[in-house]
Amino acid sequence: MRVAVFNSKDYDKESLGAYRGEHEFVFFRPALDEHSVAMARGFDAVCCFVNDDVGTAVVEALAELGVKLIAMRCAGYNNVDLEAAKARGITVCRVPEYSPHTVAEHAVALIMDLNRNIHRAFNRIRENDYSLQGLQGFEIHGKTVGVIGTGIIGSTFANLMSGFGCRILGYDPGQNERFAKIGDYVELDKLLNESDIVSLHCPLLPATRHIVNADSINKMKDGVMIINTSRGALVDTPAVIDALKTGKVGWLGLDVYEDEAGLFFEDNSNRILTDDVLARLLTFPNVVITGHQAFFSREALKTIADTTIANVEAFAEQRLEEKNTVSV
Ligand code: NAD
């Protein structure tokens, strides 16, 4: 099989490019979209990432080009039109699980950075400013942490936070035993009412889009910390900005942002930032944003490459595992 790897970075070439088997991975810098899809001509499969546009028009174009497999090198697939893929007989596979510790630890890193103002201390000390005014933090121990989405990453995160001595609450329409051993399942409103920290670990679905909005923020504790390492559109960003202005939201840690496509994963330092919402977010001292790097560990990249290669091999041999495929 010939696989066109879209949106590829040097680290993708290092991991996937190390493959020395019978299939061929060809790396393309552009993201997959309606303009770049023509590059898939002559390929049997495309390999895509979180911000590639694999919507209806692109899937139709891939089908016309004879592409048979969309191999996502990530867990999420909210950017793929699964109905269109099914209708055109294209298989969609993904990496359902790659070191949940990688993402869960990043969520903890955002919490620990925010609560002790490490990002501000870093800047101050570089300016020879050793004053402490404004850097006061709070203990994580004894706080209530609400986990929305208690799947593989959510329960790994819950386990880490329980190690700090936190009380753990979880909300998930599909409950599991792993989380139940660590925390208490509650209704969403109770979680919002009682949590000092709310961390999002559910997928982006119609039901979860803007799960953090003006209404749900109103139900949260004053000064709540919100952490999102899942998908940007889980959060209604203008609503959070309003709540940051009043102090209702005390801390915000984001690894993902609703309009990150075309911005994240790239060096835009020579360009003018035209996204006024993001620009406003960047003005708050109590907001920390990372550019979708929660997945970015040595261990996770290796697992992502190994599973993607195994998916391509299995598809070619018609033995692709159901757990690695996504369908409607
Ligand atoms: P998972 O499928 O194991 O867990 C997701 C959980 O969310 C499931 O238990 C599911 O029942 C639950 N859920 C579904 N609908 C919900 C709702 N309406 N409210 C609350 N919970 C709901 O997935 P995972 O591997 O734990 O990944 C979680 C998310 O993390 C992914 O969907 C992906 O968007 C995100 N992610 C981000 C990065 C990153 O680099 N920032 C990396 C990997 C994954």
PDB file of N, CA, C and O in Angstrom, residues 168-212:
ATOM      1  N   ILE A 168     -12.527  12.994  44.237  1.00  0.00           N
ATOM      2  CA  ILE A 168     -12.727  12.895  42.787  1.00  0.00           C
ATOM      3  C   ILE A 168     -14.206  12.651  42.480  1.00  0.00           C
ATOM      4  O   ILE A 168     -14.810  11.696  42.981  1.00  0.00           O
ATOM      5  N   LEU A 169     -14.762  13.509  41.621  1.00  0.00           N
ATOM      6  CA  LEU A 169     -16.131  13.317  41.121  1.00  0.00           C
ATOM      7  C   LEU A 169     -16.050  13.065  39.618  1.00  0.00           C
ATOM      8  O   LEU A 169     -15.193  13.643  38.935  1.00  0.00           O
ATOM      9  N   GLY A 170     -16.941  12.239  39.108  1.00  0.00           N
ATOM     10  CA  GLY A 170     -16.925  11.956  37.671  1.00  0.00           C
ATOM     11  C   GLY A 170     -18.311  12.050  37.077  1.00  0.00           C
ATOM     12  O   GLY A 170     -19.306  11.726  37.743  1.00  0.00           O
ATOM     13  N   TYR A 171     -18.361  12.523  35.838  1.00  0.00           N
ATOM     14  CA  TYR A 171     -19.621  12.476  35.091  1.00  0.00           C
ATOM     15  C   TYR A 171     -19.344  11.821  33.750  1.00  0.00           C
ATOM     16  O   TYR A 171     -18.407  12.212  33.035  1.00  0.00           O
ATOM     17  N   ASP A 172     -20.138  10.827  33.429  1.00  0.00           N
ATOM     18  CA  ASP A 172     -19.977  10.119  32.158  1.00  0.00           C
ATOM     19  C   ASP A 172     -21.248   9.307  31.934  1.00  0.00           C
ATOM     20  O   ASP A 172     -21.647   8.543  32.827  1.00  0.00           O
ATOM     21  N   PRO A 173     -21.914   9.470  30.782  1.00  0.00           N
ATOM     22  CA  PRO A 173     -23.111   8.652  30.544  1.00  0.00           C
ATOM     23  C   PRO A 173     -22.802   7.158  30.465  1.00  0.00           C
ATOM     24  O   PRO A 173     -23.692   6.328  30.672  1.00  0.00           O
ATOM     25  N   GLY A 174     -21.539   6.824  30.177  1.00  0.00           N
ATOM     26  CA  GLY A 174     -21.161   5.404  30.149  1.00  0.00           C
ATOM     27  C   GLY A 174     -20.146   5.143  31.257  1.00  0.00           C
ATOM     28  O   GLY A 174     -18.964   5.388  31.081  1.00  0.00           O
ATOM     29  N   GLN A 175     -20.632   4.673  32.399  1.00  0.00           N
ATOM     30  CA  GLN A 175     -19.741   4.557  33.559  1.00  0.00           C
ATOM     31  C   GLN A 175     -18.861   3.311  33.469  1.00  0.00           C
ATOM     32  O   GLN A 175     -19.242   2.337  32.827  1.00  0.00           O
ATOM     33  N   ASN A 176     -17.693   3.360  34.097  1.00  0.00           N
ATOM     34  CA  ASN A 176     -16.829   2.166  34.100  1.00  0.00           C
ATOM     35  C   ASN A 176     -16.265   1.913  35.496  1.00  0.00           C
ATOM     36  O   ASN A 176     -16.176   2.816  36.327  1.00  0.00           O
ATOM     37  N   GLU A 177     -15.874   0.656  35.689  1.00  0.00           N
ATOM     38  CA  GLU A 177     -15.413   0.227  37.018  1.00  0.00           C
ATOM     39  C   GLU A 177     -14.090   0.851  37.398  1.00  0.00           C
ATOM     40  O   GLU A 177     -13.825   1.126  38.562  1.00  0.00           O
ATOM     41  N   ARG A 178     -13.258   1.056  36.387  1.00  0.00           N
ATOM     42  CA  ARG A 178     -11.934   1.599  36.657  1.00  0.00           C
ATOM     43  C   ARG A 178     -12.042   2.943  37.385  1.00  0.00           C
ATOM     44  O   ARG A 178     -11.375   3.180  38.386  1.00  0.00           O
ATOM     45  N   PHE A 179     -12.914   3.795  36.865  1.00  0.00           N
ATOM     46  CA  PHE A 179     -13.087   5.104  37.512  1.00  0.00           C
ATOM     47  C   PHE A 179     -13.813   4.952  38.843  1.00  0.00           C
ATOM     48  O   PHE A 179     -13.478   5.619  39.823  1.00  0.00           O
ATOM     49  N   ALA A 180     -14.813   4.053  38.877  1.00  0.00           N
ATOM     50  CA  ALA A 180     -15.625   3.904  40.096  1.00  0.00           C
ATOM     51  C   ALA A 180     -14.764   3.525  41.298  1.00  0.00           C
ATOM     52  O   ALA A 180     -15.123   3.804  42.443  1.00  0.00           O
ATOM     53  N   LYS A 181     -13.596   2.903  41.034  1.00  0.00           N
ATOM     54  CA  LYS A 181     -12.702   2.533  42.147  1.00  0.00           C
ATOM     55  C   LYS A 181     -11.952   3.754  42.682  1.00  0.00           C
ATOM     56  O   LYS A 181     -11.381   3.729  43.757  1.00  0.00           O
ATOM     57  N   ILE A 182     -11.916   4.824  41.853  1.00  0.00           N
ATOM     58  CA  ILE A 182     -11.112   6.004  42.216  1.00  0.00           C
ATOM     59  C   ILE A 182     -11.995   7.139  42.731  1.00  0.00           C
ATOM     60  O   ILE A 182     -11.650   7.835  43.681  1.00  0.00           O
ATOM     61  N   GLY A 183     -13.141   7.344  42.053  1.00  0.00           N
ATOM     62  CA  GLY A 183     -13.979   8.490  42.409  1.00  0.00           C
ATOM     63  C   GLY A 183     -15.452   8.126  42.423  1.00  0.00           C
ATOM     64  O   GLY A 183     -15.825   6.974  42.212  1.00  0.00           O
ATOM     65  N   ASP A 184     -16.283   9.145  42.661  1.00  0.00           N
ATOM     66  CA  ASP A 184     -17.732   8.935  42.736  1.00  0.00           C
ATOM     67  C   ASP A 184     -18.392   9.478  41.486  1.00  0.00           C
ATOM     68  O   ASP A 184     -18.169  10.637  41.118  1.00  0.00           O
ATOM     69  N   TYR A 185     -19.226   8.661  40.878  1.00  0.00           N
ATOM     70  CA  TYR A 185     -20.028   9.154  39.760  1.00  0.00           C
ATOM     71  C   TYR A 185     -21.171  10.010  40.294  1.00  0.00           C
ATOM     72  O   TYR A 185     -21.849   9.612  41.254  1.00  0.00           O
ATOM     73  N   VAL A 186     -21.354  11.171  39.689  1.00  0.00           N
ATOM     74  CA  VAL A 186     -22.445  12.073  40.101  1.00  0.00           C
ATOM     75  C   VAL A 186     -23.091  12.649  38.842  1.00  0.00           C
ATOM     76  O   VAL A 186     -22.543  12.530  37.742  1.00  0.00           O
ATOM     77  N   GLU A 187     -24.209  13.314  39.032  1.00  0.00           N
ATOM     78  CA  GLU A 187     -24.824  14.041  37.914  1.00  0.00           C
ATOM     79  C   GLU A 187     -23.940  15.236  37.557  1.00  0.00           C
ATOM     80  O   GLU A 187     -23.216  15.756  38.411  1.00  0.00           O
ATOM     81  N   LEU A 188     -24.068  15.689  36.309  1.00  0.00           N
ATOM     82  CA  LEU A 188     -23.202  16.784  35.848  1.00  0.00           C
ATOM     83  C   LEU A 188     -23.358  18.041  36.732  1.00  0.00           C
ATOM     84  O   LEU A 188     -22.369  18.669  37.109  1.00  0.00           O
ATOM     85  N   ASP A 189     -24.593  18.380  37.094  1.00  0.00           N
ATOM     86  CA  ASP A 189     -24.809  19.595  37.889  1.00  0.00           C
ATOM     87  C   ASP A 189     -24.094  19.527  39.237  1.00  0.00           C
ATOM     88  O   ASP A 189     -23.519  20.512  39.695  1.00  0.00           O
ATOM     89  N   LYS A 190     -24.124  18.358  39.870  1.00  0.00           N
ATOM     90  CA  LYS A 190     -23.451  18.206  41.176  1.00  0.00           C
ATOM     91  C   LYS A 190     -21.945  18.366  41.005  1.00  0.00           C
ATOM     92  O   LYS A 190     -21.278  19.035  41.799  1.00  0.00           O
ATOM     93  N   LEU A 191     -21.425  17.766  39.932  1.00  0.00           N
ATOM     94  CA  LEU A 191     -19.987  17.901  39.656  1.00  0.00           C
ATOM     95  C   LEU A 191     -19.617  19.375  39.483  1.00  0.00           C
ATOM     96  O   LEU A 191     -18.639  19.862  40.054  1.00  0.00           O
ATOM     97  N   LEU A 192     -20.441  20.093  38.709  1.00  0.00           N
ATOM     98  CA  LEU A 192     -20.147  21.507  38.443  1.00  0.00           C
ATOM     99  C   LEU A 192     -20.251  22.316  39.739  1.00  0.00           C
ATOM    100  O   LEU A 192     -19.412  23.182  40.016  1.00  0.00           O
ATOM    101  N   ASN A 193     -21.265  22.016  40.556  1.00  0.00           N
ATOM    102  CA  ASN A 193     -21.480  22.761  41.821  1.00  0.00           C
ATOM    103  C   ASN A 193     -20.340  22.579  42.799  1.00  0.00           C
ATOM    104  O   ASN A 193     -20.006  23.502  43.537  1.00  0.00           O
ATOM    105  N   GLU A 194     -19.755  21.372  42.835  1.00  0.00           N
ATOM    106  CA  GLU A 194     -18.866  21.037  43.957  1.00  0.00           C
ATOM    107  C   GLU A 194     -17.381  20.986  43.626  1.00  0.00           C
ATOM    108  O   GLU A 194     -16.556  20.843  44.516  1.00  0.00           O
ATOM    109  N   SER A 195     -17.027  21.127  42.345  1.00  0.00           N
ATOM    110  CA  SER A 195     -15.613  20.939  41.988  1.00  0.00           C
ATOM    111  C   SER A 195     -14.819  22.246  42.047  1.00  0.00           C
ATOM    112  O   SER A 195     -15.274  23.284  41.588  1.00  0.00           O
ATOM    113  N   ASP A 196     -13.607  22.143  42.620  1.00  0.00           N
ATOM    114  CA  ASP A 196     -12.675  23.281  42.580  1.00  0.00           C
ATOM    115  C   ASP A 196     -11.956  23.307  41.231  1.00  0.00           C
ATOM    116  O   ASP A 196     -11.530  24.358  40.761  1.00  0.00           O
ATOM    117  N   ILE A 197     -11.779  22.107  40.669  1.00  0.00           N
ATOM    118  CA  ILE A 197     -11.127  21.980  39.362  1.00  0.00           C
ATOM    119  C   ILE A 197     -12.034  21.111  38.492  1.00  0.00           C
ATOM    120  O   ILE A 197     -12.468  20.032  38.928  1.00  0.00           O
ATOM    121  N   VAL A 198     -12.341  21.583  37.288  1.00  0.00           N
ATOM    122  CA  VAL A 198     -13.137  20.786  36.340  1.00  0.00           C
ATOM    123  C   VAL A 198     -12.244  20.472  35.154  1.00  0.00           C
ATOM    124  O   VAL A 198     -11.695  21.381  34.520  1.00  0.00           O
ATOM    125  N   SER A 199     -12.062  19.179  34.876  1.00  0.00           N
ATOM    126  CA  SER A 199     -11.172  18.792  33.777  1.00  0.00           C
ATOM    127  C   SER A 199     -11.956  17.994  32.734  1.00  0.00           C
ATOM    128  O   SER A 199     -12.696  17.069  33.077  1.00  0.00           O
ATOM    129  N   LEU A 200     -11.784  18.373  31.476  1.00  0.00           N
ATOM    130  CA  LEU A 200     -12.577  17.771  30.392  1.00  0.00           C
ATOM    131  C   LEU A 200     -11.811  16.634  29.720  1.00  0.00           C
ATOM    132  O   LEU A 200     -10.691  16.838  29.240  1.00  0.00           O
ATOM    133  N   HIS A 201     -12.438  15.467  29.665  1.00  0.00           N
ATOM    134  CA  HIS A 201     -11.804  14.306  29.018  1.00  0.00           C
ATOM    135  C   HIS A 201     -12.803  13.521  28.181  1.00  0.00           C
ATOM    136  O   HIS A 201     -12.629  12.324  27.961  1.00  0.00           O
ATOM    137  N   CYS A 202     -13.868  14.190  27.727  1.00  0.00           N
ATOM    138  CA  CYS A 202     -14.854  13.510  26.878  1.00  0.00           C
ATOM    139  C   CYS A 202     -14.564  13.855  25.415  1.00  0.00           C
ATOM    140  O   CYS A 202     -13.906  14.862  25.127  1.00  0.00           O
ATOM    141  N   PRO A 203     -15.044  13.040  24.488  1.00  0.00           N
ATOM    142  CA  PRO A 203     -14.818  13.361  23.073  1.00  0.00           C
ATOM    143  C   PRO A 203     -15.712  14.517  22.635  1.00  0.00           C
ATOM    144  O   PRO A 203     -16.675  14.848  23.322  1.00  0.00           O
ATOM    145  N   LEU A 204     -15.366  15.100  21.500  1.00  0.00           N
ATOM    146  CA  LEU A 204     -16.222  16.155  20.923  1.00  0.00           C
ATOM    147  C   LEU A 204     -17.336  15.484  20.127  1.00  0.00           C
ATOM    148  O   LEU A 204     -17.088  14.828  19.120  1.00  0.00           O
ATOM    149  N   LEU A 205     -18.555  15.647  20.618  1.00  0.00           N
ATOM    150  CA  LEU A 205     -19.751  15.086  19.983  1.00  0.00           C
ATOM    151  C   LEU A 205     -20.796  16.195  19.976  1.00  0.00           C
ATOM    152  O   LEU A 205     -20.642  17.186  20.708  1.00  0.00           O
ATOM    153  N   PRO A 206     -21.891  16.034  19.209  1.00  0.00           N
ATOM    154  CA  PRO A 206     -22.938  17.067  19.297  1.00  0.00           C
ATOM    155  C   PRO A 206     -23.355  17.317  20.749  1.00  0.00           C
ATOM    156  O   PRO A 206     -23.569  18.454  21.156  1.00  0.00           O
ATOM    157  N   ALA A 207     -23.412  16.251  21.565  1.00  0.00           N
ATOM    158  CA  ALA A 207     -23.874  16.405  22.961  1.00  0.00           C
ATOM    159  C   ALA A 207     -22.839  17.097  23.849  1.00  0.00           C
ATOM    160  O   ALA A 207     -23.199  17.599  24.923  1.00  0.00           O
ATOM    161  N   THR A 208     -21.593  17.102  23.443  1.00  0.00           N
ATOM    162  CA  THR A 208     -20.567  17.682  24.325  1.00  0.00           C
ATOM    163  C   THR A 208     -20.033  19.026  23.805  1.00  0.00           C
ATOM    164  O   THR A 208     -19.255  19.675  24.502  1.00  0.00           O
ATOM    165  N   ARG A 209     -20.429  19.410  22.585  1.00  0.00           N
ATOM    166  CA  ARG A 209     -19.971  20.714  22.052  1.00  0.00           C
ATOM    167  C   ARG A 209     -20.396  21.829  23.021  1.00  0.00           C
ATOM    168  O   ARG A 209     -21.527  21.886  23.449  1.00  0.00           O
ATOM    169  N   HIS A 210     -19.477  22.649  23.411  1.00  0.00           N
ATOM    170  CA  HIS A 210     -19.739  23.753  24.361  1.00  0.00           C
ATOM    171  C   HIS A 210     -20.363  23.242  25.661  1.00  0.00           C
ATOM    172  O   HIS A 210     -21.248  23.885  26.216  1.00  0.00           O
ATOM    173  N   ILE A 211     -19.867  22.108  26.130  1.00  0.00           N
ATOM    174  CA  ILE A 211     -20.358  21.599  27.432  1.00  0.00           C
ATOM    175  C   ILE A 211     -19.983  22.593  28.530  1.00  0.00           C
ATOM    176  O   ILE A 211     -20.670  22.724  29.537  1.00  0.00           O
ATOM    177  N   VAL A 212     -18.888  23.334  28.297  1.00  0.00           N
ATOM    178  CA  VAL A 212     -18.575  24.476  29.169  1.00  0.00           C
ATOM    179  C   VAL A 212     -19.079  25.722  28.460  1.00  0.00           C
ATOM    180  O   VAL A 212     -18.534  26.147  27.443  1.00  0.00           O
TER     181      VAL A 212
END
